[in-house]
XYZ file of C-alpha atoms in Angstrom:
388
model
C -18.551 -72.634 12.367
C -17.483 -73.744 15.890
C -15.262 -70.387 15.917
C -18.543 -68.408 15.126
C -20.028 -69.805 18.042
C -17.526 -69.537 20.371
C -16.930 -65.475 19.439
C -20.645 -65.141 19.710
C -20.614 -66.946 23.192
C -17.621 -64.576 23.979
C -19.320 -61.631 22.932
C -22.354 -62.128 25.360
C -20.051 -62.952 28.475
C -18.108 -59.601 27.765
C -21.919 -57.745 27.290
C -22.799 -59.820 30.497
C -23.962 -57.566 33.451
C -21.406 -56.755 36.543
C -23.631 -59.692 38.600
C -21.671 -61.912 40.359
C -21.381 -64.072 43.295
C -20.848 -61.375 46.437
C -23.908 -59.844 44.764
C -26.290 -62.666 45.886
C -26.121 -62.525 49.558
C -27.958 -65.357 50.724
C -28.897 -66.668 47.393
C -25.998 -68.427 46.351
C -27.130 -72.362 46.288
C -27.485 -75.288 42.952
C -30.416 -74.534 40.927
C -33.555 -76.007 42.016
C -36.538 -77.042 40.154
C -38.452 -74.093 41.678
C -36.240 -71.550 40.170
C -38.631 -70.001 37.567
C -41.751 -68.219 37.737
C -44.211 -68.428 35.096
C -46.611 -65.692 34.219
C -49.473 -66.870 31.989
C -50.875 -63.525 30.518
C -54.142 -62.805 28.000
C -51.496 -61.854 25.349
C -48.035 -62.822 26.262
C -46.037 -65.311 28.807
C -44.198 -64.043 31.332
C -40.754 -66.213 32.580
C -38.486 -65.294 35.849
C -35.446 -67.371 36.575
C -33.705 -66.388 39.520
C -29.972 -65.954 38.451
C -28.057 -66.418 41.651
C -27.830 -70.245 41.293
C -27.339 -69.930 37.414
C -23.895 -67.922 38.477
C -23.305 -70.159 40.952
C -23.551 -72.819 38.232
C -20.823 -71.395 35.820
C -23.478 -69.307 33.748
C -24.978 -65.625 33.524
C -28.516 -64.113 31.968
C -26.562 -64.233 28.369
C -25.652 -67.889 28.900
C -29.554 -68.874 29.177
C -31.602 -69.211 26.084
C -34.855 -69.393 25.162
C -36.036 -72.917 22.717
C -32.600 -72.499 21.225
C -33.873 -68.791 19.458
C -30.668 -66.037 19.620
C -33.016 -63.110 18.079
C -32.631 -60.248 20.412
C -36.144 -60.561 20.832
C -36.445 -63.894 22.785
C -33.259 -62.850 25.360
C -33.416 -62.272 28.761
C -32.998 -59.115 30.496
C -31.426 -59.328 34.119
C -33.797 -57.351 36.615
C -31.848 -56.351 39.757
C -34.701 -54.140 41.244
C -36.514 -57.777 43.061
C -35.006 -59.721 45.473
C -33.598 -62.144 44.673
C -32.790 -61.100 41.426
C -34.193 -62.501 38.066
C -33.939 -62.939 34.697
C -36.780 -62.370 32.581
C -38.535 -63.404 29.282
C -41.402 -62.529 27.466
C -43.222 -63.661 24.514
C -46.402 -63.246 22.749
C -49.024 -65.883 22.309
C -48.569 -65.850 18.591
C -47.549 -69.107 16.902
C -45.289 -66.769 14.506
C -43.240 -64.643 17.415
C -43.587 -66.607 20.496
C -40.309 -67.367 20.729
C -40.399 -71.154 19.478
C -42.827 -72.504 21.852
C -45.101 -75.409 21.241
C -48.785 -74.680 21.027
C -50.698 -77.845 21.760
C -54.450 -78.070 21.260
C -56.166 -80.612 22.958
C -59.969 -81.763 23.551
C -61.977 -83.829 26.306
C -65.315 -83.669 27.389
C -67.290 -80.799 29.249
C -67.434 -81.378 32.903
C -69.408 -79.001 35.226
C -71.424 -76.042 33.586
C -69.928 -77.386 30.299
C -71.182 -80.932 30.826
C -73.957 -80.609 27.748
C -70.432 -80.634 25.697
C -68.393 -83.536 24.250
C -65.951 -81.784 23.012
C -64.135 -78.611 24.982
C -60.967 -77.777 23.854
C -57.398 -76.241 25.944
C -54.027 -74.870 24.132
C -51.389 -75.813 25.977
C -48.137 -73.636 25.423
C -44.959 -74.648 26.101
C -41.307 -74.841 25.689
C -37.746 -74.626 27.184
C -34.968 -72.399 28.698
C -31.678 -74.211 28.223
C -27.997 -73.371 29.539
C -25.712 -72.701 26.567
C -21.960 -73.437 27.907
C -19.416 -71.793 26.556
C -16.746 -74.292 27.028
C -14.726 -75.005 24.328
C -13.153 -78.755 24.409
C -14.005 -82.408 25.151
C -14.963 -82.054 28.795
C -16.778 -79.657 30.872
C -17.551 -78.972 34.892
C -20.807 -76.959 34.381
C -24.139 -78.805 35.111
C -26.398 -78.354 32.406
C -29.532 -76.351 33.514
C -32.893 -77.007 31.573
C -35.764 -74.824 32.484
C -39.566 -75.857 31.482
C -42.448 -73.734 31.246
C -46.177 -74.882 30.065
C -49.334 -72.652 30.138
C -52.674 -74.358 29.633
C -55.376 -71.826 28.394
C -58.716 -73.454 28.703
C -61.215 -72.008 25.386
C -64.300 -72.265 26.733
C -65.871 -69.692 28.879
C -69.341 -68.466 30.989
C -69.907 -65.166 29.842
C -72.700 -62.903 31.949
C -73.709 -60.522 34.329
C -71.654 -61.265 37.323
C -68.291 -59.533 37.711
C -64.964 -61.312 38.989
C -61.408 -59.924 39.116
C -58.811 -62.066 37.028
C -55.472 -62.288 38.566
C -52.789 -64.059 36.989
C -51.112 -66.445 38.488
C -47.379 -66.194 38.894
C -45.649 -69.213 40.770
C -45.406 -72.412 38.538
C -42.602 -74.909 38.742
C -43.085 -76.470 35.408
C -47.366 -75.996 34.518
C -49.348 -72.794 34.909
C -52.736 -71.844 34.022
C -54.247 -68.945 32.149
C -57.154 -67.218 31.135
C -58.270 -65.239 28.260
C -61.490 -64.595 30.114
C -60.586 -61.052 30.483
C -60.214 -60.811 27.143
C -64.348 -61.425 26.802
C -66.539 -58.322 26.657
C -70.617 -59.029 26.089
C -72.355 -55.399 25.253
C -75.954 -54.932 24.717
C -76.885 -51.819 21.254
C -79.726 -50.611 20.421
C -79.137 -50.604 16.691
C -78.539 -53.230 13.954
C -74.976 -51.209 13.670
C -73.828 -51.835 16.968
C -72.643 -48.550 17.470
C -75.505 -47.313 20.212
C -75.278 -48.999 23.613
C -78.446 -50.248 24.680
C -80.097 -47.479 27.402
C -82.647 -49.099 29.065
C -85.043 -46.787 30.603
C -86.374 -46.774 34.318
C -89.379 -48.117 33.523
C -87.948 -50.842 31.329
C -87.586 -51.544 27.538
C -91.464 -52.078 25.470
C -92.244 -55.486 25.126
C -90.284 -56.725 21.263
C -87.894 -53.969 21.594
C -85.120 -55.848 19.539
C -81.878 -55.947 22.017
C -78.594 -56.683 19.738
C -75.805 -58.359 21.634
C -72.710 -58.692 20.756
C -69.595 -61.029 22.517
C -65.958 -59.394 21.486
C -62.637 -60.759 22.258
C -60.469 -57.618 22.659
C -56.041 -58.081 22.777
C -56.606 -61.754 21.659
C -54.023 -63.577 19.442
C -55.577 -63.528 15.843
C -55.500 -67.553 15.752
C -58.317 -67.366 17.502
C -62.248 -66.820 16.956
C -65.482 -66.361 19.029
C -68.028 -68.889 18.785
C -71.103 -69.123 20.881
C -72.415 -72.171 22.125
C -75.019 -71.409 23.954
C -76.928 -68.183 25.028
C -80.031 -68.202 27.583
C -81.515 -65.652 30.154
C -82.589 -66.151 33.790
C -84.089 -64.171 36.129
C -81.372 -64.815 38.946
C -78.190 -62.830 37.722
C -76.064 -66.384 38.727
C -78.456 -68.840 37.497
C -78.243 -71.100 39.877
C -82.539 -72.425 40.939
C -83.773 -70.006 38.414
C -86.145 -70.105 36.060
C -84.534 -69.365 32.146
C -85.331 -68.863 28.799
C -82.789 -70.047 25.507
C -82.078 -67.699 23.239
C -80.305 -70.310 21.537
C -78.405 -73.987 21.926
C -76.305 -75.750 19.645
C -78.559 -76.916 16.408
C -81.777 -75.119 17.879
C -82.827 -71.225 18.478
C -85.882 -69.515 19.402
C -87.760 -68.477 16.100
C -87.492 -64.822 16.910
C -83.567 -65.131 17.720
C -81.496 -63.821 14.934
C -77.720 -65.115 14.666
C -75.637 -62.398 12.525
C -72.190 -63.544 13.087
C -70.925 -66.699 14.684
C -67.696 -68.342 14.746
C -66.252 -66.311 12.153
C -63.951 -63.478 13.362
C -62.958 -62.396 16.883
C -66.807 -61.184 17.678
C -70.450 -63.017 17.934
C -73.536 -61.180 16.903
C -77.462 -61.800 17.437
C -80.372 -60.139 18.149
C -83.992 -60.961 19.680
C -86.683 -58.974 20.772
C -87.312 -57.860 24.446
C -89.868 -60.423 26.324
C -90.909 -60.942 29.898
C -91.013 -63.964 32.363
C -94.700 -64.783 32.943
C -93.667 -65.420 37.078
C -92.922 -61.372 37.169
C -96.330 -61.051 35.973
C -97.275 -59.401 39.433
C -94.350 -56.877 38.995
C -94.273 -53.194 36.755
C -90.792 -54.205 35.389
C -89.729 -58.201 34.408
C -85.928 -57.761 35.134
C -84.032 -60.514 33.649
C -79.872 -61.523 32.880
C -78.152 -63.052 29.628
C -75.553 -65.500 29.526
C -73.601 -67.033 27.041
C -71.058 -69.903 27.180
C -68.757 -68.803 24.816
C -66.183 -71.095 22.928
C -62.623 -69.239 21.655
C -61.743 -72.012 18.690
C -59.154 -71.667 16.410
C -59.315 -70.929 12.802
C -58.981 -73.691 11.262
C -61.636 -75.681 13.619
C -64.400 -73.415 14.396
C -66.969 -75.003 11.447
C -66.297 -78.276 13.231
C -67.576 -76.983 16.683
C -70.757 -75.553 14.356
C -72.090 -79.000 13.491
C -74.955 -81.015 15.945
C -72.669 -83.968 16.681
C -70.733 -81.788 19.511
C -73.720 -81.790 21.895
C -74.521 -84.732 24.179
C -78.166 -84.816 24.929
C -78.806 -83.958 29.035
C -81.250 -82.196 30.771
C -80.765 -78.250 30.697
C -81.694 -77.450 33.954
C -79.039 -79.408 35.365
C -76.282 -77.869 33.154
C -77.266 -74.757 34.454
C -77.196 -75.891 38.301
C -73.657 -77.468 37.935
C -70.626 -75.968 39.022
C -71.897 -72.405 38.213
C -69.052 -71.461 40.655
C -66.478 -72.867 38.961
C -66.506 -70.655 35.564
C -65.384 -67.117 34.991
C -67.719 -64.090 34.534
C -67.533 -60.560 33.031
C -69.953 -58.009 33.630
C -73.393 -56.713 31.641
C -76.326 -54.550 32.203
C -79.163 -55.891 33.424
C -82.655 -56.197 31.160
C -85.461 -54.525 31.941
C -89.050 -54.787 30.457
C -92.425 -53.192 31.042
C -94.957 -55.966 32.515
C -97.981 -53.426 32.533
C -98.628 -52.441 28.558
C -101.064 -55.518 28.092
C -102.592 -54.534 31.538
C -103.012 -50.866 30.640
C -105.043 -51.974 27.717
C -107.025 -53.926 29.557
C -107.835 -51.036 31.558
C -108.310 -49.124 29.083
C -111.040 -51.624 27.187
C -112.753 -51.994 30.584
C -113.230 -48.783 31.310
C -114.256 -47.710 27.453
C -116.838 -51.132 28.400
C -118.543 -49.482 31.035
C -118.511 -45.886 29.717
C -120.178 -47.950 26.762
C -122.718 -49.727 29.365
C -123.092 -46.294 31.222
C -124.301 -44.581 27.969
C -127.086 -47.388 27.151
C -128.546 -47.661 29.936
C -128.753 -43.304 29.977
C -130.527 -43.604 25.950
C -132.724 -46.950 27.500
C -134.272 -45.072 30.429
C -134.491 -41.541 28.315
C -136.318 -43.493 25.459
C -138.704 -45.436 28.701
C -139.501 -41.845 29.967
C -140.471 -40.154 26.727
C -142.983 -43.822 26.133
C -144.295 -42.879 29.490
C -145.208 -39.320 28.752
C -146.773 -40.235 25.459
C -148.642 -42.788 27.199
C -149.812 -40.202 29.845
C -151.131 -37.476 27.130
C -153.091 -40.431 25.424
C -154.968 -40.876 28.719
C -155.688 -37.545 29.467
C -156.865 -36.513 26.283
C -159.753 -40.221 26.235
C -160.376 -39.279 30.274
C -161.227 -35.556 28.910
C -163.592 -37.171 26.036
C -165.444 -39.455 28.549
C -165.974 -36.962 30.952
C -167.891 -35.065 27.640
C-alpha cells in the first residue's frame, strides 16, 4: 500500500509543471495565511493559492490536494498567465460533486428587513486544501501547509423592482460570502400558463385584470427550493415611507390572492387581480411595484418554513422601513392600472341624467302649451256665444 502511494506521489512530481524557484521573481517567501483567494460563485467555488511559497516550501500544484479527494476532478491546475502565479480549484455547490466539502446549514433570527422572521437560515460551505509530502521515512523538513476555505450563502432574499449589479467577491483569507441572489428572476404573464409576459399597455392594465407572477431560481443547485415568505406592493419602487398593500404574509393572504406553487420546486407561483391605490385616485394611471422576500430552503425543510410558528408578530410598516438598503434586488416591470373606468361611468350616468332631465322638462312644457291652447279655444268659442 505505502509503495502505491509513493509511485502515485512520484507520478505527479514527474507530471509536475517546469515551475520552479527562478520562476517566481519576487515571490519567493513561507506561505502566509493570505495565500488563497476564495471565489464564492451562484453555482460553483472558486480557490487560488499562489504557488511560489508552496515551491518554496518543498511542494508543487500536484503536491496540494483538495479534502483529501485524488479524482482528477478536484485537482488543481497551475495558471501562469496572473502574476503571481496560482493554482486553482473549482467545485460545484452540489453536496454529491463538490469535492468533499462540508455544507453546514444554520438558522438565527431575521434582523433588518427580515426582522418579522424567527427563523432565517445560511449554508455555510467549507473545507480544506492540505500539503501531501512525498517523503518517504521517519522524518521530514517540509512544513505542512493547510489551506481553509468557507463560503456562507445567506437563503433569504428581497426580491423587486430595483436593479443592483452582483459582484463576487474574491479576496478571503479563510471566510467569504456569497450570493445566489442573481440566481432570482420575478416575471409578471398574462396567462394561467406562464408562457405570455405580461404587456401592460400605456394606459395601464383594467381594473381585476389577473397579473400571474412567478419567482424562478435559474443555475441553482437542485438541493434547493423557492419559497415565498412574503409578497406586498407599494407605490414607491424601494418601499421605504410608502404606502403598501399584502398580497400575502406567512399564514394570511388577501382573499383574491391565489397561491399555485410554493415551496415545492425551484419556482413560486400566484396570481391576483390588478387593483389601484385609492391615494392615486387624482391620477389616469395608479402605478404601483411588487416585492417578495423570498426564502431558498432546502428540500428536506421547506414544509417546516410553511407552518405559522416561524413568524414573530411586529408591526409591518416597520419591517418594511428597516434596512431596505441592506438586501439585494433584481429587476421587474412596473404595474400599471387605469384609475378613470369608475369615473367614465360616472360621466357617463350623469350625462344620460341630464339628457333624461333635459327631455322632461321638453314633454312638461309641450304638454303646458297644448293645456293653454285648449284653454284659449274654450274662451273664444263662450266670448263668441255671449256676444250673441
Amino acid at each position: 500500500m505505502n509503495l502505491h502511494i509513493f509511485l502515485l506521489l512520484a507520478s505527479m512530481v514527474v507530471r509536475s509543471s517546469q515551475l520552479s524557484l527562478s520562476d517566481c521573481a519576487g515571490h519567493v517567501r513561507r506561505p502566509e495565511i493570505t495565500d488563497i483567494s476564495v471565489e464564492c460563485g451562484t453555482s460553483s467555488i472558486g480557490l487560488a493559492i499562489q504557488i511560489c511559497p508552496v515551491i518554496y516550501t518543498g511542494y508543487n500544484e500536484s503536491l496540494l490536494i483538495l479534502n483529501q479527494m485524488w479524482e482528477p476532478a478536484c485537482r488543481g491546475t497551475l495558471d501562469e498567465t496572473v502574476n503571481p502565479p496560482v493554482v486553482r480549484f473549482n467545485f460545484p455547490l452540489n453536496m454529491t460533486h463538490a469535492c468533499g466539502s462540508i455544507f453546514r446549514t444554520t438558522s438565527a433570527a431575521g434582523t433588518g428587513i427580515f426582522s418579522d422572521f424567527s427563523n432565517i437560515q445560511t449554508v455555510n460551505i467549507s473545507g480544506a486544501v492540505l500539503s501531501s509530502d512525498p517523503t518517504i521515512g521517519t522524518i521530514t523538513y517540509n512544513a505542512e501547509l493547510k489551506y481553509f476555505y468557507s463560503c456562507a450563502y445567506p437563503l433569504e432574499y428581497l426580491v423587486n423592482n430595483t436593479q443592483i449589479d452582483v459582484s463576487a467577491s474574491s479576496i478571503a483569507v479563510k471566510d467569504n460570502n456569497g450570493s445566489f441572489i442573481s440566481t432570482l428572476m420575478l416575471e409578471l404573464f398574462s396567462d394561467a400558463d406562464y408562457t405570455k409576459p405580461l404587456v401592460i399597455p400605456k394606459l395601464g392594465l383594467e381594473l381585476r385584470t389577473k397579473v400571474y407572477v412567478e419567482v424562478k431560481a435559474t443555475n441553482l443547485t437542485g438541493q434547493y427550493h423557492v419559497l415565498l415568505d412574503r409578497c406586498y406592493a407599494s407605490i414607491s419602487p424601494l418601499p421605504t415611507n410608502s404606502s403598501f398593500f399584502n398580497l400575502f404574509v406567512p399564514c394570511s393572504k388577501d382573499q383574491l390572492t391565489t397561491m399555485i406553487e410554493n415551496g415545492d420546486s425551484q419556482s413560486a407561483r400566484f396570481f391576483f387581480p390588478a387593483f389601484r391605490f385609492i391615494e392615486q385616485q387624482n391620477e389616469k394611471v395608479s402605478t404601483y411595484y411588487l416585492h417578495c422576500i423570498t426564502r431558498l430552503c432546502d428540500i428536506s425543510t421547506c414544509s417546516s418554513f410553511k407552518q405559522c410558528n416561524t413568524k414573530k408578530k411586529r408591526s409591518t410598516q416597520e419591517e418594511t422601513t428597516i434596512g431596505v438598503s441592506e438586501v439585494h434586488t433584481i429587476t421587474s416591470q412596473e404595474i400599471s392600472t387605469r384609475t378613470d373606468t369608475n369615473q367614465s361611468k360616472e360621466e357617463i350616468l350623469a350625462t344620460s341624467e341630464h339628457g333624461n332631465s333635459t327631455a322632461g322638462l321638453s314633454v312638461a312644457v309641450g304638454i303646458l302649451a297644448f293645456m293653454c291652447f285648449i284653454a284659449l279655444c274654450i274662451a273664444a268659442v263662450f266670448y263668441k256665444r255671449l256676444r250673441n
